PDB file of C-alpha atoms in Angstrom:
ATOM      1  CA  UNK A   1      25.466 103.466 211.516  1.00 40.00           C
ATOM      2  CA  UNK A   2      21.883 100.989 212.282  1.00 45.00           C
ATOM      3  CA  UNK A   3      19.676 102.333 210.017  1.00 51.00           C
ATOM      4  CA  UNK A   4      22.509 102.671 207.476  1.00 69.00           C
ATOM      5  CA  UNK A   5      23.100  98.742 207.925  1.00 92.00           C
ATOM      6  CA  UNK A   6      19.766  97.513 207.655  1.00 95.00           C
ATOM      7  CA  UNK A   7      18.767  99.676 204.801  1.00 94.00           C
ATOM      8  CA  UNK A   8      22.148  98.875 203.104  1.00 94.00           C
ATOM      9  CA  UNK A   9      21.178  95.189 203.087  1.00 95.00           C
ATOM     10  CA  UNK A  10      17.509  95.205 203.021  1.00 96.00           C
ATOM     11  CA  UNK A  11      16.821  98.168 201.297  1.00 94.00           C
ATOM     12  CA  UNK A  12      13.027  99.549 201.659  1.00 93.00           C
ATOM     13  CA  UNK A  13      11.595  96.415 202.245  1.00 94.00           C
ATOM     14  CA  UNK A  14       8.626  97.020 204.981  1.00 95.00           C
ATOM     15  CA  UNK A  15       8.892  93.325 206.138  1.00 98.00           C
ATOM     16  CA  UNK A  16      11.456  91.080 205.957  1.00 98.00           C
ATOM     17  CA  UNK A  17      11.111  86.952 205.625  1.00 98.00           C
ATOM     18  CA  UNK A  18      13.473  84.839 206.129  1.00 98.00           C
ATOM     19  CA  UNK A  19      14.015  81.232 205.635  1.00 98.00           C
ATOM     20  CA  UNK A  20      16.065  78.930 208.536  1.00 98.00           C
ATOM     21  CA  UNK A  21      18.482  76.675 207.357  1.00 98.00           C
ATOM     22  CA  UNK A  22      18.976  73.938 210.364  1.00 97.00           C
ATOM     23  CA  UNK A  23      19.949  70.863 208.334  1.00 97.00           C
ATOM     24  CA  UNK A  24      23.156  71.555 207.524  1.00 96.00           C
ATOM     25  CA  UNK A  25      22.699  71.191 203.889  1.00 96.00           C
ATOM     26  CA  UNK A  26      24.127  73.283 201.548  1.00 97.00           C
ATOM     27  CA  UNK A  27      21.234  71.887 198.931  1.00 97.00           C
ATOM     28  CA  UNK A  28      18.806  72.349 201.086  1.00 97.00           C
ATOM     29  CA  UNK A  29      19.712  76.250 201.704  1.00 98.00           C
ATOM     30  CA  UNK A  30      20.074  77.029 198.343  1.00 98.00           C
ATOM     31  CA  UNK A  31      16.499  75.075 197.626  1.00 98.00           C
ATOM     32  CA  UNK A  32      15.541  77.676 200.015  1.00 98.00           C
ATOM     33  CA  UNK A  33      16.849  80.399 198.726  1.00 98.00           C
ATOM     34  CA  UNK A  34      15.213  79.687 195.034  1.00 98.00           C
ATOM     35  CA  UNK A  35      11.788  80.385 196.561  1.00 98.00           C
ATOM     36  CA  UNK A  36      10.977  83.813 196.940  1.00 97.00           C
ATOM     37  CA  UNK A  37      12.291  84.494 201.008  1.00 98.00           C
ATOM     38  CA  UNK A  38      14.170  87.953 201.134  1.00 98.00           C
ATOM     39  CA  UNK A  39      16.771  85.940 203.580  1.00 98.00           C
ATOM     40  CA  UNK A  40      18.040  82.937 204.449  1.00 98.00           C
ATOM     41  CA  UNK A  41      18.766  82.158 207.861  1.00 98.00           C
ATOM     42  CA  UNK A  42      21.609  79.505 208.814  1.00 98.00           C
ATOM     43  CA  UNK A  43      21.026  78.102 212.355  1.00 97.00           C
ATOM     44  CA  UNK A  44      24.580  77.384 213.566  1.00 96.00           C
ATOM     45  CA  UNK A  45      22.857  76.913 217.150  1.00 96.00           C
ATOM     46  CA  UNK A  46      20.185  74.342 217.195  1.00 95.00           C
ATOM     47  CA  UNK A  47      20.838  72.745 213.645  1.00 88.00           C
ATOM     48  CA  UNK A  48      23.359  70.394 212.203  1.00 94.00           C
ATOM     49  CA  UNK A  49      25.449  73.347 210.728  1.00 91.00           C
ATOM     50  CA  UNK A  50      28.942  73.314 211.092  1.00 79.00           C
ATOM     51  CA  UNK A  51      32.163  75.745 211.189  1.00 73.00           C
ATOM     52  CA  UNK A  52      33.057  73.307 208.810  1.00 75.00           C
ATOM     53  CA  UNK A  53      30.288  73.426 206.253  1.00 92.00           C
ATOM     54  CA  UNK A  54      28.424  77.090 206.535  1.00 96.00           C
ATOM     55  CA  UNK A  55      30.978  78.595 203.898  1.00 96.00           C
ATOM     56  CA  UNK A  56      29.161  75.661 201.411  1.00 97.00           C
ATOM     57  CA  UNK A  57      25.905  76.762 202.586  1.00 98.00           C
ATOM     58  CA  UNK A  58      26.412  80.476 202.660  1.00 98.00           C
ATOM     59  CA  UNK A  59      28.050  79.739 199.132  1.00 97.00           C
ATOM     60  CA  UNK A  60      24.847  78.082 197.946  1.00 97.00           C
ATOM     61  CA  UNK A  61      22.262  81.014 199.359  1.00 98.00           C
ATOM     62  CA  UNK A  62      24.394  83.666 197.249  1.00 96.00           C
ATOM     63  CA  UNK A  63      24.206  81.286 194.067  1.00 95.00           C
ATOM     64  CA  UNK A  64      20.403  82.921 194.025  1.00 95.00           C
ATOM     65  CA  UNK A  65      20.359  86.516 193.331  1.00 93.00           C
ATOM     66  CA  UNK A  66      19.480  89.335 195.663  1.00 93.00           C
ATOM     67  CA  UNK A  67      19.126  86.798 198.449  1.00 97.00           C
ATOM     68  CA  UNK A  68      20.395  88.006 201.920  1.00 98.00           C
ATOM     69  CA  UNK A  69      22.554  85.010 203.754  1.00 98.00           C
ATOM     70  CA  UNK A  70      22.554  85.594 207.373  1.00 98.00           C
ATOM     71  CA  UNK A  71      23.812  83.440 210.518  1.00 98.00           C
ATOM     72  CA  UNK A  72      22.345  82.453 213.826  1.00 98.00           C
ATOM     73  CA  UNK A  73      25.311  82.283 216.139  1.00 97.00           C
ATOM     74  CA  UNK A  74      26.190  79.257 217.743  1.00 96.00           C
ATOM     75  CA  UNK A  75      27.168  81.506 220.708  1.00 97.00           C
ATOM     76  CA  UNK A  76      28.761  85.266 221.233  1.00 98.00           C
ATOM     77  CA  UNK A  77      32.320  84.291 219.985  1.00 97.00           C
ATOM     78  CA  UNK A  78      33.974  87.137 218.575  1.00 97.00           C
ATOM     79  CA  UNK A  79      36.039  84.359 216.283  1.00 96.00           C
ATOM     80  CA  UNK A  80      32.673  82.753 215.092  1.00 97.00           C
ATOM     81  CA  UNK A  81      31.535  85.816 214.414  1.00 98.00           C
ATOM     82  CA  UNK A  82      34.861  87.106 212.014  1.00 97.00           C
ATOM     83  CA  UNK A  83      34.633  83.295 210.676  1.00 97.00           C
ATOM     84  CA  UNK A  84      31.033  83.664 209.488  1.00 97.00           C
ATOM     85  CA  UNK A  85      31.151  87.159 208.118  1.00 97.00           C
ATOM     86  CA  UNK A  86      34.712  86.461 206.409  1.00 97.00           C
ATOM     87  CA  UNK A  87      32.657  83.486 204.539  1.00 97.00           C
ATOM     88  CA  UNK A  88      30.236  85.626 203.061  1.00 97.00           C
ATOM     89  CA  UNK A  89      26.918  85.954 206.155  1.00 98.00           C
ATOM     90  CA  UNK A  90      25.555  89.597 205.360  1.00 97.00           C
ATOM     91  CA  UNK A  91      24.574  90.018 209.357  1.00 98.00           C
ATOM     92  CA  UNK A  92      24.494  87.868 212.164  1.00 98.00           C
ATOM     93  CA  UNK A  93      21.782  86.591 214.841  1.00 98.00           C
ATOM     94  CA  UNK A  94      23.215  86.312 218.114  1.00 98.00           C
ATOM     95  CA  UNK A  95      21.708  84.058 221.076  1.00 98.00           C
ATOM     96  CA  UNK A  96      21.279  84.374 224.414  1.00 98.00           C
ATOM     97  CA  UNK A  97      21.908  88.276 224.882  1.00 98.00           C
ATOM     98  CA  UNK A  98      21.099  89.240 228.076  1.00 98.00           C
ATOM     99  CA  UNK A  99      23.685  92.855 229.113  1.00 98.00           C
ATOM    100  CA  UNK A 100      24.542  95.398 227.486  1.00 98.00           C
ATOM    101  CA  UNK A 101      27.733  94.658 227.731  1.00 98.00           C
ATOM    102  CA  UNK A 102      27.178  91.575 226.097  1.00 98.00           C
ATOM    103  CA  UNK A 103      25.455  93.474 222.960  1.00 98.00           C
ATOM    104  CA  UNK A 104      28.302  95.850 222.949  1.00 98.00           C
ATOM    105  CA  UNK A 105      30.735  92.660 222.521  1.00 98.00           C
ATOM    106  CA  UNK A 106      28.477  91.915 219.562  1.00 98.00           C
ATOM    107  CA  UNK A 107      28.293  95.055 217.787  1.00 98.00           C
ATOM    108  CA  UNK A 108      32.524  95.292 218.231  1.00 98.00           C
ATOM    109  CA  UNK A 109      33.124  91.578 216.525  1.00 98.00           C
ATOM    110  CA  UNK A 110      31.446  92.626 213.870  1.00 98.00           C
ATOM    111  CA  UNK A 111      32.935  95.879 213.159  1.00 97.00           C
ATOM    112  CA  UNK A 112      36.805  96.849 211.512  1.00 97.00           C
ATOM    113  CA  UNK A 113      39.058  99.101 213.471  1.00 97.00           C
ATOM    114  CA  UNK A 114      38.429 101.853 214.863  1.00 96.00           C
ATOM    115  CA  UNK A 115      34.869 101.060 215.549  1.00 96.00           C
ATOM    116  CA  UNK A 116      35.272  97.649 216.678  1.00 97.00           C
ATOM    117  CA  UNK A 117      37.704  94.531 217.157  1.00 98.00           C
ATOM    118  CA  UNK A 118      36.956  91.984 213.720  1.00 98.00           C
ATOM    119  CA  UNK A 119      40.008  90.999 212.044  1.00 97.00           C
ATOM    120  CA  UNK A 120      40.896  90.696 208.592  1.00 97.00           C
ATOM    121  CA  UNK A 121      40.047  88.063 206.582  1.00 97.00           C
ATOM    122  CA  UNK A 122      37.332  87.870 204.157  1.00 96.00           C
ATOM    123  CA  UNK A 123      38.562  84.786 202.441  1.00 95.00           C
ATOM    124  CA  UNK A 124      35.276  84.280 200.841  1.00 96.00           C
ATOM    125  CA  UNK A 125      33.346  87.510 201.004  1.00 95.00           C
ATOM    126  CA  UNK A 126      35.636  89.489 199.153  1.00 95.00           C
ATOM    127  CA  UNK A 127      35.264  87.585 196.136  1.00 93.00           C
ATOM    128  CA  UNK A 128      31.432  88.686 195.960  1.00 89.00           C
ATOM    129  CA  UNK A 129      30.928  91.084 193.151  1.00 79.00           C
ATOM    130  CA  UNK A 130      30.089  94.373 195.195  1.00 85.00           C
ATOM    131  CA  UNK A 131      32.574  93.652 198.227  1.00 91.00           C
ATOM    132  CA  UNK A 132      34.205  96.692 199.217  1.00 93.00           C
ATOM    133  CA  UNK A 133      36.429  96.990 202.445  1.00 95.00           C
ATOM    134  CA  UNK A 134      35.399 100.077 202.921  1.00 92.00           C
ATOM    135  CA  UNK A 135      31.644  99.788 203.426  1.00 91.00           C
ATOM    136  CA  UNK A 136      31.799  96.606 205.397  1.00 94.00           C
ATOM    137  CA  UNK A 137      31.358  98.005 208.739  1.00 94.00           C
ATOM    138  CA  UNK A 138      27.974 100.185 207.061  1.00 94.00           C
ATOM    139  CA  UNK A 139      26.809  96.412 205.773  1.00 94.00           C
ATOM    140  CA  UNK A 140      26.898  94.158 208.341  1.00 97.00           C
ATOM    141  CA  UNK A 141      23.437  93.543 210.117  1.00 98.00           C
ATOM    142  CA  UNK A 142      23.450  93.017 213.676  1.00 98.00           C
ATOM    143  CA  UNK A 143      20.492  91.416 215.969  1.00 98.00           C
ATOM    144  CA  UNK A 144      20.486  90.161 219.759  1.00 98.00           C
ATOM    145  CA  UNK A 145      18.307  87.701 220.544  1.00 98.00           C
ATOM    146  CA  UNK A 146      15.641  88.446 223.122  1.00 98.00           C
ATOM    147  CA  UNK A 147      14.958  85.196 225.252  1.00 98.00           C
ATOM    148  CA  UNK A 148      15.711  84.938 228.921  1.00 98.00           C
ATOM    149  CA  UNK A 149      13.990  86.881 231.582  1.00 98.00           C
ATOM    150  CA  UNK A 150      17.384  88.474 232.474  1.00 98.00           C
ATOM    151  CA  UNK A 151      17.528  89.665 228.159  1.00 98.00           C
ATOM    152  CA  UNK A 152      13.959  91.063 228.510  1.00 98.00           C
ATOM    153  CA  UNK A 153      14.573  92.792 232.147  1.00 98.00           C
ATOM    154  CA  UNK A 154      17.750  94.354 230.218  1.00 98.00           C
ATOM    155  CA  UNK A 155      15.778  94.956 226.659  1.00 98.00           C
ATOM    156  CA  UNK A 156      15.613  98.839 226.845  1.00 98.00           C
ATOM    157  CA  UNK A 157      19.365  99.131 227.645  1.00 98.00           C
ATOM    158  CA  UNK A 158      20.706  96.612 225.294  1.00 98.00           C
ATOM    159  CA  UNK A 159      18.688  97.964 222.233  1.00 98.00           C
ATOM    160  CA  UNK A 160      20.389 101.222 223.088  1.00 97.00           C
ATOM    161  CA  UNK A 161      23.910  99.937 222.045  1.00 97.00           C
ATOM    162  CA  UNK A 162      25.412 102.002 219.509  1.00 96.00           C
ATOM    163  CA  UNK A 163      25.702  99.678 216.304  1.00 96.00           C
ATOM    164  CA  UNK A 164      23.041  97.669 217.006  1.00 97.00           C
ATOM    165  CA  UNK A 165      20.361  96.832 214.134  1.00 98.00           C
ATOM    166  CA  UNK A 166      17.554  95.372 216.098  1.00 98.00           C
ATOM    167  CA  UNK A 167      16.174  92.534 218.375  1.00 98.00           C
ATOM    168  CA  UNK A 168      15.257  89.244 217.568  1.00 98.00           C
ATOM    169  CA  UNK A 169      12.858  87.258 219.785  1.00 98.00           C
ATOM    170  CA  UNK A 170      13.643  83.464 220.363  1.00 97.00           C
ATOM    171  CA  UNK A 171      10.115  82.603 221.751  1.00 98.00           C
ATOM    172  CA  UNK A 172      10.481  79.186 223.138  1.00 97.00           C
ATOM    173  CA  UNK A 173      13.349  80.116 225.375  1.00 98.00           C
ATOM    174  CA  UNK A 174      12.012  82.728 226.248  1.00 98.00           C
ATOM    175  CA  UNK A 175       8.509  81.550 227.509  1.00 98.00           C
ATOM    176  CA  UNK A 176      10.837  78.810 229.004  1.00 97.00           C
ATOM    177  CA  UNK A 177      12.637  81.809 231.165  1.00 97.00           C
ATOM    178  CA  UNK A 178       9.507  83.145 231.672  1.00 97.00           C
ATOM    179  CA  UNK A 179       8.032  79.727 233.076  1.00 97.00           C
ATOM    180  CA  UNK A 180       5.173  79.676 230.596  1.00 97.00           C
ATOM    181  CA  UNK A 181       4.255  76.023 229.193  1.00 96.00           C
ATOM    182  CA  UNK A 182       6.650  75.074 226.471  1.00 94.00           C
ATOM    183  CA  UNK A 183       5.662  76.481 223.080  1.00 93.00           C
ATOM    184  CA  UNK A 184       2.663  77.950 223.839  1.00 95.00           C
ATOM    185  CA  UNK A 185       2.486  80.729 221.509  1.00 96.00           C
ATOM    186  CA  UNK A 186      -1.269  82.228 222.623  1.00 95.00           C
ATOM    187  CA  UNK A 187      -0.076  82.093 226.236  1.00 97.00           C
ATOM    188  CA  UNK A 188      -0.734  86.041 227.126  1.00 97.00           C
ATOM    189  CA  UNK A 189       1.764  86.734 229.360  1.00 98.00           C
ATOM    190  CA  UNK A 190       4.625  85.578 226.638  1.00 98.00           C
ATOM    191  CA  UNK A 191       2.390  87.740 224.037  1.00 98.00           C
ATOM    192  CA  UNK A 192       2.902  90.464 226.107  1.00 98.00           C
ATOM    193  CA  UNK A 193       6.763  89.742 226.425  1.00 98.00           C
ATOM    194  CA  UNK A 194       7.031  89.569 222.228  1.00 98.00           C
ATOM    195  CA  UNK A 195       5.024  92.482 221.995  1.00 98.00           C
ATOM    196  CA  UNK A 196       7.371  94.257 224.866  1.00 98.00           C
ATOM    197  CA  UNK A 197      10.295  93.471 222.732  1.00 98.00           C
ATOM    198  CA  UNK A 198       9.178  94.740 219.042  1.00 98.00           C
ATOM    199  CA  UNK A 199       8.015  98.013 221.195  1.00 98.00           C
ATOM    200  CA  UNK A 200      11.067  98.565 222.579  1.00 98.00           C
ATOM    201  CA  UNK A 201      13.066  98.318 219.549  1.00 98.00           C
ATOM    202  CA  UNK A 202      10.825 100.757 217.491  1.00 98.00           C
ATOM    203  CA  UNK A 203      11.199 103.089 219.946  1.00 98.00           C
ATOM    204  CA  UNK A 204      14.956 103.032 219.847  1.00 97.00           C
ATOM    205  CA  UNK A 205      14.618 103.331 216.201  1.00 97.00           C
ATOM    206  CA  UNK A 206      15.451 100.021 215.789  1.00 97.00           C
ATOM    207  CA  UNK A 207      14.506  96.826 213.914  1.00 98.00           C
ATOM    208  CA  UNK A 208      12.360  93.724 215.393  1.00 98.00           C
ATOM    209  CA  UNK A 209      12.664  90.165 214.449  1.00 98.00           C
ATOM    210  CA  UNK A 210      11.092  86.836 215.621  1.00 98.00           C
ATOM    211  CA  UNK A 211      11.072  83.042 214.782  1.00 98.00           C
ATOM    212  CA  UNK A 212       7.995  81.941 214.285  1.00 98.00           C
ATOM    213  CA  UNK A 213       6.553  78.317 214.699  1.00 94.00           C
ATOM    214  CA  UNK A 214       5.196  78.293 211.404  1.00 95.00           C
ATOM    215  CA  UNK A 215       3.774  80.615 208.457  1.00 96.00           C
ATOM    216  CA  UNK A 216       0.125  81.625 210.345  1.00 97.00           C
ATOM    217  CA  UNK A 217       2.375  82.679 213.471  1.00 97.00           C
ATOM    218  CA  UNK A 218       4.473  84.648 211.068  1.00 98.00           C
ATOM    219  CA  UNK A 219       1.430  86.133 209.371  1.00 98.00           C
ATOM    220  CA  UNK A 220       0.164  87.674 213.001  1.00 98.00           C
ATOM    221  CA  UNK A 221       3.590  88.747 213.970  1.00 98.00           C
ATOM    222  CA  UNK A 222       3.712  90.841 210.731  1.00 98.00           C
ATOM    223  CA  UNK A 223       0.346  92.435 211.697  1.00 98.00           C
ATOM    224  CA  UNK A 224       1.996  93.216 215.116  1.00 97.00           C
ATOM    225  CA  UNK A 225       4.274  95.525 213.277  1.00 98.00           C
ATOM    226  CA  UNK A 226       7.793  93.236 213.123  1.00 98.00           C
ATOM    227  CA  UNK A 227       9.950  93.892 210.460  1.00 98.00           C
ATOM    228  CA  UNK A 228      11.749  90.614 209.965  1.00 98.00           C
ATOM    229  CA  UNK A 229       9.714  86.935 210.676  1.00 98.00           C
ATOM    230  CA  UNK A 230      10.683  83.279 210.259  1.00 98.00           C
ATOM    231  CA  UNK A 231       7.955  81.388 209.006  1.00 97.00           C
ATOM    232  CA  UNK A 232       9.617  78.125 210.414  1.00 96.00           C
ATOM    233  CA  UNK A 233      12.598  76.113 209.876  1.00 97.00           C
ATOM    234  CA  UNK A 234      13.547  73.282 206.931  1.00 97.00           C
ATOM    235  CA  UNK A 235      13.300  70.592 209.432  1.00 97.00           C
ATOM    236  CA  UNK A 236       9.694  71.493 210.589  1.00 96.00           C
ATOM    237  CA  UNK A 237       8.327  71.900 207.156  1.00 96.00           C
ATOM    238  CA  UNK A 238       9.878  68.697 206.260  1.00 96.00           C
ATOM    239  CA  UNK A 239       8.620  67.033 208.757  1.00 96.00           C
ATOM    240  CA  UNK A 240       4.958  68.545 208.986  1.00 95.00           C
ATOM    241  CA  UNK A 241       4.944  68.144 204.653  1.00 95.00           C
ATOM    242  CA  UNK A 242       6.202  64.503 204.960  1.00 96.00           C
ATOM    243  CA  UNK A 243       3.256  63.774 207.826  1.00 96.00           C
ATOM    244  CA  UNK A 244       0.705  65.146 205.550  1.00 95.00           C
ATOM    245  CA  UNK A 245       1.611  63.315 202.795  1.00 95.00           C
ATOM    246  CA  UNK A 246       1.582  60.205 204.852  1.00 95.00           C
ATOM    247  CA  UNK A 247      -1.914  60.895 206.002  1.00 96.00           C
ATOM    248  CA  UNK A 248      -2.846  61.414 202.681  1.00 95.00           C
ATOM    249  CA  UNK A 249      -2.020  57.857 201.198  1.00 95.00           C
ATOM    250  CA  UNK A 250      -3.414  56.222 203.884  1.00 89.00           C
ATOM    251  CA  UNK A 251      -6.201  54.048 202.627  1.00 77.00           C
TER     252      UNK A 251
END
């Protein structure tokens, strides 16, 4: 099922490039979806998005043909998983997955019985043109974030969870968990850990994704073999562009 879900959602793309929407704005999400990203991920953990407006953001993304809407969950909560999938997300990225048991809970929350425990109520996803209940389980991408020392220690067992599509590196939290300098993406120990997650995923026949500070780091991660990269967030891009414009207009 793992390969089927990824290929069903992303096709045969060698690398998926996803925007990251953390500002909570449906319009910003739609602007991002109008650009040549393959997907747009709505950040419900650290962004301004809340459960009440995630539906509007998902609708804004899918107004742009062919764009895959993903959600980074606020936590491992089966009720929230069900809500965002019912609202039209085609995949979820779950933070702080530290054990195989947590990975199993994530998978169960995403799948209808008998494979899982998801409750039926696709209030918006059923309105989408290609929605088919019989294919729902095979069309939901499930990624577990590895971003703690415990998660890294258990990564080989986590990635073998039946139904899990892959792993997603949270490099900032992972660096903190390893006791490395905050935000130092060139730290050798952090780099080794990032590579370990990618290699472990691929060895198990799964996919590997990573959040990236910017496009340059994303390009490095593509060279290392990652299947999904996020080249920065909407807030980060806005701050960077606005700061540069302000500097450029100084006399």
